[in-house]
Backbone as CSV, one residue per row, in Angstrom:
resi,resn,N_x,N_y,N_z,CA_x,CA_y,CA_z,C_x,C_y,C_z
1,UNK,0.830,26.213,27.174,0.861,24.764,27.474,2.184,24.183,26.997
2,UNK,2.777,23.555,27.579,4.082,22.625,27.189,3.723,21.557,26.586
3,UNK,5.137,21.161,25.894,5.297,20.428,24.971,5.082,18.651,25.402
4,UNK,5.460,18.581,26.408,5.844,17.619,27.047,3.690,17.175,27.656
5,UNK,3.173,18.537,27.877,1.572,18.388,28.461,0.996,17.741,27.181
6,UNK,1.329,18.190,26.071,0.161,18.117,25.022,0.623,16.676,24.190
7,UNK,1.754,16.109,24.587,1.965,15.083,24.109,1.271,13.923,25.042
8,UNK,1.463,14.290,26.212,0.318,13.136,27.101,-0.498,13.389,26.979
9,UNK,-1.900,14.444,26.633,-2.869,14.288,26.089,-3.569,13.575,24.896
10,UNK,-2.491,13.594,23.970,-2.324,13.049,22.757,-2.848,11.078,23.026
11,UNK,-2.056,11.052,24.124,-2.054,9.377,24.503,-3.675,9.294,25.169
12,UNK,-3.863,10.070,25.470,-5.915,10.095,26.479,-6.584,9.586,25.385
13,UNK,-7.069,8.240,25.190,-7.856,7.512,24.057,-8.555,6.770,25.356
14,UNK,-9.622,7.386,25.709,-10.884,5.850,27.149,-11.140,4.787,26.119
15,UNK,-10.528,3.741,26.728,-11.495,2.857,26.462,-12.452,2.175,27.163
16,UNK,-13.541,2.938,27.377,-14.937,2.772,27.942,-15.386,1.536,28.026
17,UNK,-15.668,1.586,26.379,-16.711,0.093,26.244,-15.943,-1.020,26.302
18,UNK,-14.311,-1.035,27.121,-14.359,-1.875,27.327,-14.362,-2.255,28.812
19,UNK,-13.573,-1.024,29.541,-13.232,-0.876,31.060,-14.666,-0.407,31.617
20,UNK,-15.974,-0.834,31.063,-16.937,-0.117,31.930,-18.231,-0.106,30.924
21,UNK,-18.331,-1.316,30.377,-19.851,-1.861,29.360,-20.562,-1.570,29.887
22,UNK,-21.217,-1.246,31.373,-22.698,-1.202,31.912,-22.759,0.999,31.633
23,UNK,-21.763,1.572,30.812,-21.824,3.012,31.231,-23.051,3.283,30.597
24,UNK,-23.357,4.654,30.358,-24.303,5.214,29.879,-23.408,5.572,28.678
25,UNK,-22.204,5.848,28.535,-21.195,6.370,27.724,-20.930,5.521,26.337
26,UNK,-21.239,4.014,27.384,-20.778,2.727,26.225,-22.016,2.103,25.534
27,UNK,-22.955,3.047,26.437,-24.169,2.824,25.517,-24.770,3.603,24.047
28,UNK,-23.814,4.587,24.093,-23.992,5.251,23.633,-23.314,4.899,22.119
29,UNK,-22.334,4.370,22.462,-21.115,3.413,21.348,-22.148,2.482,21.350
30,UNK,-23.067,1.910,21.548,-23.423,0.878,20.986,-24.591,0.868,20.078
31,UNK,-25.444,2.396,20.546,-26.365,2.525,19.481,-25.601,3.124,18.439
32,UNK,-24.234,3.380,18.126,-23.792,4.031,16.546,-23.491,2.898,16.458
33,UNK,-22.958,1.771,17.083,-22.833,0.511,16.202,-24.637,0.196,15.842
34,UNK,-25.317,0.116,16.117,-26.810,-0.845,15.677,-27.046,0.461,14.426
35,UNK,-26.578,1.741,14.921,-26.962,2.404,13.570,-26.650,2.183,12.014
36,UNK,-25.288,1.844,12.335,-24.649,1.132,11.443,-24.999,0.420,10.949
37,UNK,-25.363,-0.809,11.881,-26.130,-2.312,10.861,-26.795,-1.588,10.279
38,UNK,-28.039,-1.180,10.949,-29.018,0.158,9.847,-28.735,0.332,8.636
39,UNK,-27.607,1.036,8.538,-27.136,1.365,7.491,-26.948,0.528,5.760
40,UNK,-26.632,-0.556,6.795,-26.348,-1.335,5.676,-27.190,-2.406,5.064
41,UNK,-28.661,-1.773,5.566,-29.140,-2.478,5.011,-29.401,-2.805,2.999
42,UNK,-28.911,-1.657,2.294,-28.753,-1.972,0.737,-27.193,-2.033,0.541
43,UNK,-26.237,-1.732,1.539,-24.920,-1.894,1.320,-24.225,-2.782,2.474
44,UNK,-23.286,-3.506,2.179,-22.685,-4.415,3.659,-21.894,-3.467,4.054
45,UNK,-21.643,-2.944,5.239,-20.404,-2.118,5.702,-19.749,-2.857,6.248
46,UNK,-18.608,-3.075,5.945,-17.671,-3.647,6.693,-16.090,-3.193,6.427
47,UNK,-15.849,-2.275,5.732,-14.807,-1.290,6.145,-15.017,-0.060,6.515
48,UNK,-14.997,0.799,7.291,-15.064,2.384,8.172,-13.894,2.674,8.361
49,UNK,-13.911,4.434,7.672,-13.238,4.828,7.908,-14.147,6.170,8.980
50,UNK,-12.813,6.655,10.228,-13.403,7.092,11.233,-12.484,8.678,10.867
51,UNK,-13.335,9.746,11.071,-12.252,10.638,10.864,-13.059,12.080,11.715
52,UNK,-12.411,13.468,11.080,-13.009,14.564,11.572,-12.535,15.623,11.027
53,UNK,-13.392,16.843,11.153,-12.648,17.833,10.721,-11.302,18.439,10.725
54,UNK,-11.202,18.509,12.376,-9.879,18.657,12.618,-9.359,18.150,13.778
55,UNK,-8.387,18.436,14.374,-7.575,17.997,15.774,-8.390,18.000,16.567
56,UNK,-8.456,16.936,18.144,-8.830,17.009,19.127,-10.318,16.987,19.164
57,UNK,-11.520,16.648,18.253,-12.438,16.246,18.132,-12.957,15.110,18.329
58,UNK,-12.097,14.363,19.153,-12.320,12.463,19.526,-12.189,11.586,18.835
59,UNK,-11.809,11.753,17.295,-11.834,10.839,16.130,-11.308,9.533,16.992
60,UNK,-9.798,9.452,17.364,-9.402,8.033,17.953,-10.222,7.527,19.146
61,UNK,-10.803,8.240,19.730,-11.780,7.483,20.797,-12.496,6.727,20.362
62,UNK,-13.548,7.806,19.354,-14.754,7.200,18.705,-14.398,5.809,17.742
63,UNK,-12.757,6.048,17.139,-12.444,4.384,16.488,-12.539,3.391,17.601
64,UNK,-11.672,3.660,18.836,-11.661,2.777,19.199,-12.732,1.950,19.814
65,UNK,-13.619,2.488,20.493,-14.484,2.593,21.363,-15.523,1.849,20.252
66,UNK,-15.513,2.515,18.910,-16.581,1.585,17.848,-15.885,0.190,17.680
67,UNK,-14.776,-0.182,17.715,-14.311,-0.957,17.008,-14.531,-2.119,18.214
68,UNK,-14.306,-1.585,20.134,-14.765,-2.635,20.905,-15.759,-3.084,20.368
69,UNK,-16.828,-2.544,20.384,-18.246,-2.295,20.305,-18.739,-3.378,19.465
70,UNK,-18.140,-2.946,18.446,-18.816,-4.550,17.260,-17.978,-5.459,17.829
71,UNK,-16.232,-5.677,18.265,-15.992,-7.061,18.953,-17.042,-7.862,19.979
72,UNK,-17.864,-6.839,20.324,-18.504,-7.359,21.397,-19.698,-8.098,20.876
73,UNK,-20.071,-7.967,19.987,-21.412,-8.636,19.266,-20.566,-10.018,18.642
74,UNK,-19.318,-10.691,18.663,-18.804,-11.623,18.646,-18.125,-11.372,17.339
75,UNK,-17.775,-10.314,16.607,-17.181,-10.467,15.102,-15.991,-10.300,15.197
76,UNK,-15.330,-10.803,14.255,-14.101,-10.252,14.237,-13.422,-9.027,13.822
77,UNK,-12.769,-8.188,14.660,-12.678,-6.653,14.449,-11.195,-6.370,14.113
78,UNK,-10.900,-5.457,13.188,-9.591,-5.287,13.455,-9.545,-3.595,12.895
79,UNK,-8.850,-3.280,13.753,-8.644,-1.645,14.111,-7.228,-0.813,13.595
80,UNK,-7.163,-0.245,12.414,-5.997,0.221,11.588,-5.190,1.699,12.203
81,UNK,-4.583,1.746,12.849,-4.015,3.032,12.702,-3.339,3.864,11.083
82,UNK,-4.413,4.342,11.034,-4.003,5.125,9.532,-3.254,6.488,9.470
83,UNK,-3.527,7.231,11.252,-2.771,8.598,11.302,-1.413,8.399,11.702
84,UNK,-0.732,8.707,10.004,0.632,8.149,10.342,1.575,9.475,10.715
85,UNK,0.685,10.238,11.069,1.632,11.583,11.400,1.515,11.688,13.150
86,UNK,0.190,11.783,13.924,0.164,11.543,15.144,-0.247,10.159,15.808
87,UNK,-0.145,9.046,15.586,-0.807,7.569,15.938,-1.111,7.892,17.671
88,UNK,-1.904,7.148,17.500,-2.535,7.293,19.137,-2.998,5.218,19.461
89,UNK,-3.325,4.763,18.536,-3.970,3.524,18.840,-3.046,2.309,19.940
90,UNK,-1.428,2.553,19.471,-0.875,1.976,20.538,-0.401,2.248,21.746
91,UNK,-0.273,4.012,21.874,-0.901,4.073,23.213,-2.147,3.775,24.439
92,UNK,-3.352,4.186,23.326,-4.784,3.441,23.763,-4.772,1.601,23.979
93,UNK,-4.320,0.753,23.554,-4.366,-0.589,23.518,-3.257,-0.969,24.573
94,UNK,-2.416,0.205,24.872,-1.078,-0.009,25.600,0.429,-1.714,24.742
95,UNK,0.409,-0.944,23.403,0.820,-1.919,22.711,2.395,-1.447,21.721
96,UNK,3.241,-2.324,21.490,4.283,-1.939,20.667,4.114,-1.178,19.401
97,UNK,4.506,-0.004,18.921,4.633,0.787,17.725,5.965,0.799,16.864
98,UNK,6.439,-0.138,17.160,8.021,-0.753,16.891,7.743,-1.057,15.559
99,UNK,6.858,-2.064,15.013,6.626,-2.186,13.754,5.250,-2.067,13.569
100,UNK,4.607,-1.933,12.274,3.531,-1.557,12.153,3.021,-1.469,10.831
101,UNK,1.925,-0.907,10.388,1.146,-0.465,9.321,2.420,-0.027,7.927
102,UNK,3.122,0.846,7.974,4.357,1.196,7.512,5.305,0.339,7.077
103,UNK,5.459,-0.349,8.692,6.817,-1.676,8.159,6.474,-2.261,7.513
104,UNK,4.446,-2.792,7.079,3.996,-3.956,6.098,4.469,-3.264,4.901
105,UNK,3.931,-2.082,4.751,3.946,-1.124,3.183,5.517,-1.273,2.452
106,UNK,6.408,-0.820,3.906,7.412,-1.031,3.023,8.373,-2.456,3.394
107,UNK,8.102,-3.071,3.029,8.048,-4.680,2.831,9.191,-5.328,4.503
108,UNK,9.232,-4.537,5.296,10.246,-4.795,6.320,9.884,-6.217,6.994
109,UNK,8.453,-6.459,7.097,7.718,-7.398,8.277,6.273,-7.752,7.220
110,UNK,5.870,-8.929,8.066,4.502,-9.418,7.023,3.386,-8.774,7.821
111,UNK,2.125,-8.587,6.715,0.888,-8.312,7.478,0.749,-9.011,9.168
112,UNK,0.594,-10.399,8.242,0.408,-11.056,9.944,1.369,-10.773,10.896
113,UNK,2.217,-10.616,11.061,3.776,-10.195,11.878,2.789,-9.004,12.345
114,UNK,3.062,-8.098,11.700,2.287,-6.626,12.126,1.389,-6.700,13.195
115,UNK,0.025,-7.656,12.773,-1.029,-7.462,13.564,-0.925,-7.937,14.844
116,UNK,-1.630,-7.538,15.820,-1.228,-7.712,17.427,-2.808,-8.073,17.816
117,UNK,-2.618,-8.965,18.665,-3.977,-9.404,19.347,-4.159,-8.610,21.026
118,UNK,-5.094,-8.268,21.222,-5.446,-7.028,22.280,-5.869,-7.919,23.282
119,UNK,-5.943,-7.085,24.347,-6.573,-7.932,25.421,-8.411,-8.071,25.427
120,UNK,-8.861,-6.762,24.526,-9.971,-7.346,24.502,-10.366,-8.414,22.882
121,UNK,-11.612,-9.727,23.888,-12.069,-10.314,22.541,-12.288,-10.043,21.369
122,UNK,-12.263,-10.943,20.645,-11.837,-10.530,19.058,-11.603,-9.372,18.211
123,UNK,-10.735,-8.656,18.911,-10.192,-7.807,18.354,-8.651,-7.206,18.345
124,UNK,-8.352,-7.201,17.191,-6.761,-7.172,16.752,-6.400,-5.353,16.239
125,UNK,-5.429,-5.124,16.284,-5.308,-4.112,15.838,-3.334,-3.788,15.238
126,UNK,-3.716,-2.850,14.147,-2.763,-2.683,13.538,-2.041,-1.760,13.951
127,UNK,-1.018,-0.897,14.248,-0.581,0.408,14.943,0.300,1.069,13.927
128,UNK,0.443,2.062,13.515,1.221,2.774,12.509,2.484,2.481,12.069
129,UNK,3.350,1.921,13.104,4.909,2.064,12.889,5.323,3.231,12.968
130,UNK,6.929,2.729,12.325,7.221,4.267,12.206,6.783,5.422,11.440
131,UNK,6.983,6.325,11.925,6.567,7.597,11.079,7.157,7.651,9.881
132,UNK,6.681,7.882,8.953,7.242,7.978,7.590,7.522,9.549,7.305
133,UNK,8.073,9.655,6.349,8.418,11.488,5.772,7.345,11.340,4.522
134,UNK,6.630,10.496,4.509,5.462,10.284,3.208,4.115,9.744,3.325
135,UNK,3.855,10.452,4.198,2.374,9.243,4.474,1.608,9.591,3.505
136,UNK,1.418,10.154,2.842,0.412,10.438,2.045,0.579,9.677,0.749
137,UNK,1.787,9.376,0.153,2.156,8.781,-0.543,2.227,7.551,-0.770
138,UNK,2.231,7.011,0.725,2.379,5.116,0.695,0.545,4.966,1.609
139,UNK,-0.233,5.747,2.137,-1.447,5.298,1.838,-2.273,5.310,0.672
140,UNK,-1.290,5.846,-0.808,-2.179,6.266,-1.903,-1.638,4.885,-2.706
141,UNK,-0.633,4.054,-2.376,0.450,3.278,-2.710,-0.290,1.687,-3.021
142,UNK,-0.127,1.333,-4.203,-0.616,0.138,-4.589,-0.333,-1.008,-3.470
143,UNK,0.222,-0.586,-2.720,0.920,-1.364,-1.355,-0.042,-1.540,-0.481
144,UNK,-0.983,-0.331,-0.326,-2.004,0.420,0.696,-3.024,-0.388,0.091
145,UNK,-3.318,-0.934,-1.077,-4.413,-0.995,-1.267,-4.524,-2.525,-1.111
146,UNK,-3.311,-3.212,-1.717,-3.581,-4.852,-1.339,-3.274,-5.156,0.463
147,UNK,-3.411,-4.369,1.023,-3.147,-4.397,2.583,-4.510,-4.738,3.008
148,UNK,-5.550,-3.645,2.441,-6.842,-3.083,2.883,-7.384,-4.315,2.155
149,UNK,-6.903,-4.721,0.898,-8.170,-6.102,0.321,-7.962,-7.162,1.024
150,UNK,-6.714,-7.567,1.693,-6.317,-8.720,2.265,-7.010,-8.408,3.933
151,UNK,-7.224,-7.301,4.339,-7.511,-6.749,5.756,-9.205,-7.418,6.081
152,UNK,-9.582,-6.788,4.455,-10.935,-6.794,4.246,-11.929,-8.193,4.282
153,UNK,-11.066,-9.342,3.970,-11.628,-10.737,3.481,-11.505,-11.175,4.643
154,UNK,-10.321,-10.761,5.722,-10.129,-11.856,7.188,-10.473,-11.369,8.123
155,UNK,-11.280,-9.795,8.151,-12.650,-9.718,9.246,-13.550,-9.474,9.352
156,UNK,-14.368,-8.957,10.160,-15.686,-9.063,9.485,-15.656,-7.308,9.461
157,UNK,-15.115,-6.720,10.487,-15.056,-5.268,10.618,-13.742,-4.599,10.440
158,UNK,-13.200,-3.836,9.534,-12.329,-2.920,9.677,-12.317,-1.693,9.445
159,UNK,-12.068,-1.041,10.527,-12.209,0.141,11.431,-10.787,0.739,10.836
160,UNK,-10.651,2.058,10.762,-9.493,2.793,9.893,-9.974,4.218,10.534
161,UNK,-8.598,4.408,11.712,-8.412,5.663,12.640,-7.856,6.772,11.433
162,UNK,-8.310,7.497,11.185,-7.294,8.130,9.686,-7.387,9.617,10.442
163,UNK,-6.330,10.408,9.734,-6.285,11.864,10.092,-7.105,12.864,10.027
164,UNK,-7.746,14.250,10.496,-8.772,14.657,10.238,-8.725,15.319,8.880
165,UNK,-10.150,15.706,8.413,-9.817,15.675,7.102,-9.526,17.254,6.525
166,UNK,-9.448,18.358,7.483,-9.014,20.013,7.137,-8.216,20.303,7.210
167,UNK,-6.864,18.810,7.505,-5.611,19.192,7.778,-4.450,18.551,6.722
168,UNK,-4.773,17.190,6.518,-4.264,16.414,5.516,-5.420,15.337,4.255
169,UNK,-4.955,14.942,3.138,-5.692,14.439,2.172,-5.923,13.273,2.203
170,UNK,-5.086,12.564,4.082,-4.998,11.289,3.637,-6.692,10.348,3.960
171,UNK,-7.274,11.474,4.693,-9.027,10.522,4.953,-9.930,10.452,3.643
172,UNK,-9.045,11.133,2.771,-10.083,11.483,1.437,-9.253,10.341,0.697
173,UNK,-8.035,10.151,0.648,-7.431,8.812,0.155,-8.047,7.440,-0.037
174,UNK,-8.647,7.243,1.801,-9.144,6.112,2.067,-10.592,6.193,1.899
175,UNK,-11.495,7.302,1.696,-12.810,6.793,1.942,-13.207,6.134,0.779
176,UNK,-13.155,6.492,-0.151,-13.600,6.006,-1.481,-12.921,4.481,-1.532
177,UNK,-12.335,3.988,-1.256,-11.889,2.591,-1.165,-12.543,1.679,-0.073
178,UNK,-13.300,2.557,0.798,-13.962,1.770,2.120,-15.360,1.687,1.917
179,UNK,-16.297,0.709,2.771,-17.588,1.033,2.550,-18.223,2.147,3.113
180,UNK,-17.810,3.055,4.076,-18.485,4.229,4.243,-17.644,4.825,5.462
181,UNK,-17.806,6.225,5.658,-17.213,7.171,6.667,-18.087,7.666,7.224
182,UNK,-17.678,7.647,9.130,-18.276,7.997,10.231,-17.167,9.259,10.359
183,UNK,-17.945,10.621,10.394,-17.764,12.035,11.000,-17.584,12.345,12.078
184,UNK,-16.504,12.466,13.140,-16.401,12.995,14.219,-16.246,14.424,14.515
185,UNK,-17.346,14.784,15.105,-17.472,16.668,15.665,-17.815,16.501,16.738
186,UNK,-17.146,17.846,17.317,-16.806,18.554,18.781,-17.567,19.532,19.335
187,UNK,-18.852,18.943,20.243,-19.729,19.576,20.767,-19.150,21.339,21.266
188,UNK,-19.377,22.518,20.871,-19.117,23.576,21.194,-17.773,23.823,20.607
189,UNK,-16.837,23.194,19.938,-15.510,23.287,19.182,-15.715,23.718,17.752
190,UNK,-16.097,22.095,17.339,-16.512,22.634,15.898,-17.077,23.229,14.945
191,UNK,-16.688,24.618,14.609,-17.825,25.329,13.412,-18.176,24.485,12.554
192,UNK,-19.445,25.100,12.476,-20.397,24.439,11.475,-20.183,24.357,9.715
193,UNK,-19.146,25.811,9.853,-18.932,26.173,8.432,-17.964,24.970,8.014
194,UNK,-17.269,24.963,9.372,-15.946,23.473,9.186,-16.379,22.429,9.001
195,UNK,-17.342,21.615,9.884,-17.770,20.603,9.206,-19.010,20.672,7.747
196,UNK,-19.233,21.508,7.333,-19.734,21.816,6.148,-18.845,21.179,5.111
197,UNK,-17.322,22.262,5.242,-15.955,21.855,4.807,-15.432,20.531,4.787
198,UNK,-15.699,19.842,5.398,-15.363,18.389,6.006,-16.137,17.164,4.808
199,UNK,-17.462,18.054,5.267,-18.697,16.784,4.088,-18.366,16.567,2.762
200,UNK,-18.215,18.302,2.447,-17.944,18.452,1.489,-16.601,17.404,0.653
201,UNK,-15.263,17.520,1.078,-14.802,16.804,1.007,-14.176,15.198,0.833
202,UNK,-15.473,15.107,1.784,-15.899,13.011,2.145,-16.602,12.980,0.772
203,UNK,-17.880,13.957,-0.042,-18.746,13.856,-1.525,-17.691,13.818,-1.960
204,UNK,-16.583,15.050,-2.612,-15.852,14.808,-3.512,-14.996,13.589,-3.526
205,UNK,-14.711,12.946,-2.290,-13.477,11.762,-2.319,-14.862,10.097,-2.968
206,UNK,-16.532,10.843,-3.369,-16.605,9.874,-3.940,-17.217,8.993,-2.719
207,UNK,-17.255,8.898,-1.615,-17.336,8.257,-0.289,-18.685,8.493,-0.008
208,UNK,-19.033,7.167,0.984,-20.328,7.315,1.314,-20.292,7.773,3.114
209,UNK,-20.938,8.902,3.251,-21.083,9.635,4.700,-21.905,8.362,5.053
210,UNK,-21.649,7.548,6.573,-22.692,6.818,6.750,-23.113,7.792,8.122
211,UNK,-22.897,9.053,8.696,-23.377,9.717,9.616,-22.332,10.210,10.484
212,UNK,-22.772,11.119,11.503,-21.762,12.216,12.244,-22.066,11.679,13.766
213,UNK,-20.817,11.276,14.736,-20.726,11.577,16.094,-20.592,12.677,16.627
214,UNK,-21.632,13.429,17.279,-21.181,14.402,17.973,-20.763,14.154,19.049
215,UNK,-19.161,14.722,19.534,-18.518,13.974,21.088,-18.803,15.608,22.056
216,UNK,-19.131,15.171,23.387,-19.552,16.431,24.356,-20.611,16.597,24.599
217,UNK,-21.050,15.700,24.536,-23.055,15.772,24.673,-23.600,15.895,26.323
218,UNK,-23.689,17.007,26.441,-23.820,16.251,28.280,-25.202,15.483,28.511
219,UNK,-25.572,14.460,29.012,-26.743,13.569,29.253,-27.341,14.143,30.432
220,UNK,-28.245,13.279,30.869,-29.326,13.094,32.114,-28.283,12.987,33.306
221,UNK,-27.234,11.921,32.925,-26.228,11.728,33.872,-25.224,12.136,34.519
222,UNK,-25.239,13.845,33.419,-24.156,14.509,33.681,-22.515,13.896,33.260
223,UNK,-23.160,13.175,32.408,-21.203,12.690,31.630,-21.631,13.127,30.011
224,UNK,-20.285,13.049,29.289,-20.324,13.587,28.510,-20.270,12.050,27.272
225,UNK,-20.652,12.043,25.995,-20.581,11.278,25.433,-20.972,11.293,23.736
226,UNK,-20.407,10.033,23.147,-20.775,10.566,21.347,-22.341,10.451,21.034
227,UNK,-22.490,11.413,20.055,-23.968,10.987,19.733,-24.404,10.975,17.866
228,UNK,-24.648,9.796,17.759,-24.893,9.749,16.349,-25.813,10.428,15.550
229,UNK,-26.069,10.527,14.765,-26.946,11.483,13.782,-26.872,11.093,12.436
């Protein structure tokens, strides 16, 4: 496969629930959002972090696609690109990566400057910036953290696309600072021993698992789609 193929794949983020609410697909995004409320019923969730074992398991779909999902129940959503090594969110939103998540950290541009308003309702989203030679370092960064408290008070949902977690440390960075992490696995991809590996990881970072998407599910309908657990 070429270099040039796997980088336009990279950009393939559907956004379903928003180009096509009546699917069976976006229904499917909408019962892991009601699962969620579920969830919280002894804890409020209102920061998620979205992640996965490894590459190409849907993690950025499943952010984005969750993050329509609660805009659509009328809240205010705002959607972080945290994978500062491959970002995908401003290709999916079709939006500038000129400045970003990065430029706030390192003091170039203000939060608000950063954030970009989407075409769908109430929901904003943040996009990585530039690539850093340190991501791991400035999401661990006292910088990172008054970003996420100030992120945290002005919506009602924030959603955090982060890297998978068998490849880099940075989803184990953020979970323990968020109210809970959603698992993305790859129907017929992912070993089991791997996401074993994965859980494991989300306990030690201290984090609360609030449950696993499995993406590849084939339905009644013959499409494929996430399924919570």
């Amino acid at each position: 496969m070429s270099r040039k193929l796997k980088k336009r794949e990279k950009k393939n983020v559907h956004l379903i629930s928003h180009l096509n609410p009546k699917s069976p697909i976006t229904e499917q995004y909408r019962l892991i959002r009601n699962n969620l409320h579920f969830s919280s019923v002894d804890k409020n969730i209102h920061s998620i972090v979205v992640t996965s074992p490894e590459p190409s398991d849907g993690k950025s779909t499943t952010s984005a696609n969750l993050a329509i999902v609660l805009s659509q129940k009328g809240k205010k959503v705002l959607l972080v690109d945290v994978d500062l090594r491959k970002p995908t969110v401003h290709y999916a939103f079709n939006v500038s990566n000129i400045d970003g998540l990065t430029s706030v950290l390192t003091r170039d541009i203000s939060l608000d400057q950063a954030i970009i308003k989407t075409s769908v309702p109430n929901l904003d989203v943040l996009t990585c910036g530039p690539i850093p030679p340190n991501p791991s370092e400035l999401l661990d960064s006292k910088a990172m953290e008054l970003v996420m408290e100030e992120v945290k008070g002005s919506y009602d949902y924030v959603v955090f696309d982060t890297p998978p977690l068998l490849v880099v440390t940075d989803a184990q960075i953020l979970a323990n600072k968020c109210d809970g992490v959603v698992m993305v696995v790859a129907s017929g991809k992912t070993k089991r021993d791997r996401a074993m590996r994965a859980k494991e990881l989300i306990e030690k970072a201290n984090a609360h698992l609030l449950g696993v998407v499995v993406n590849g599910v084939e339905s009644k309908h013959g499409t494929y789609y996430g399924e919570y657990s």
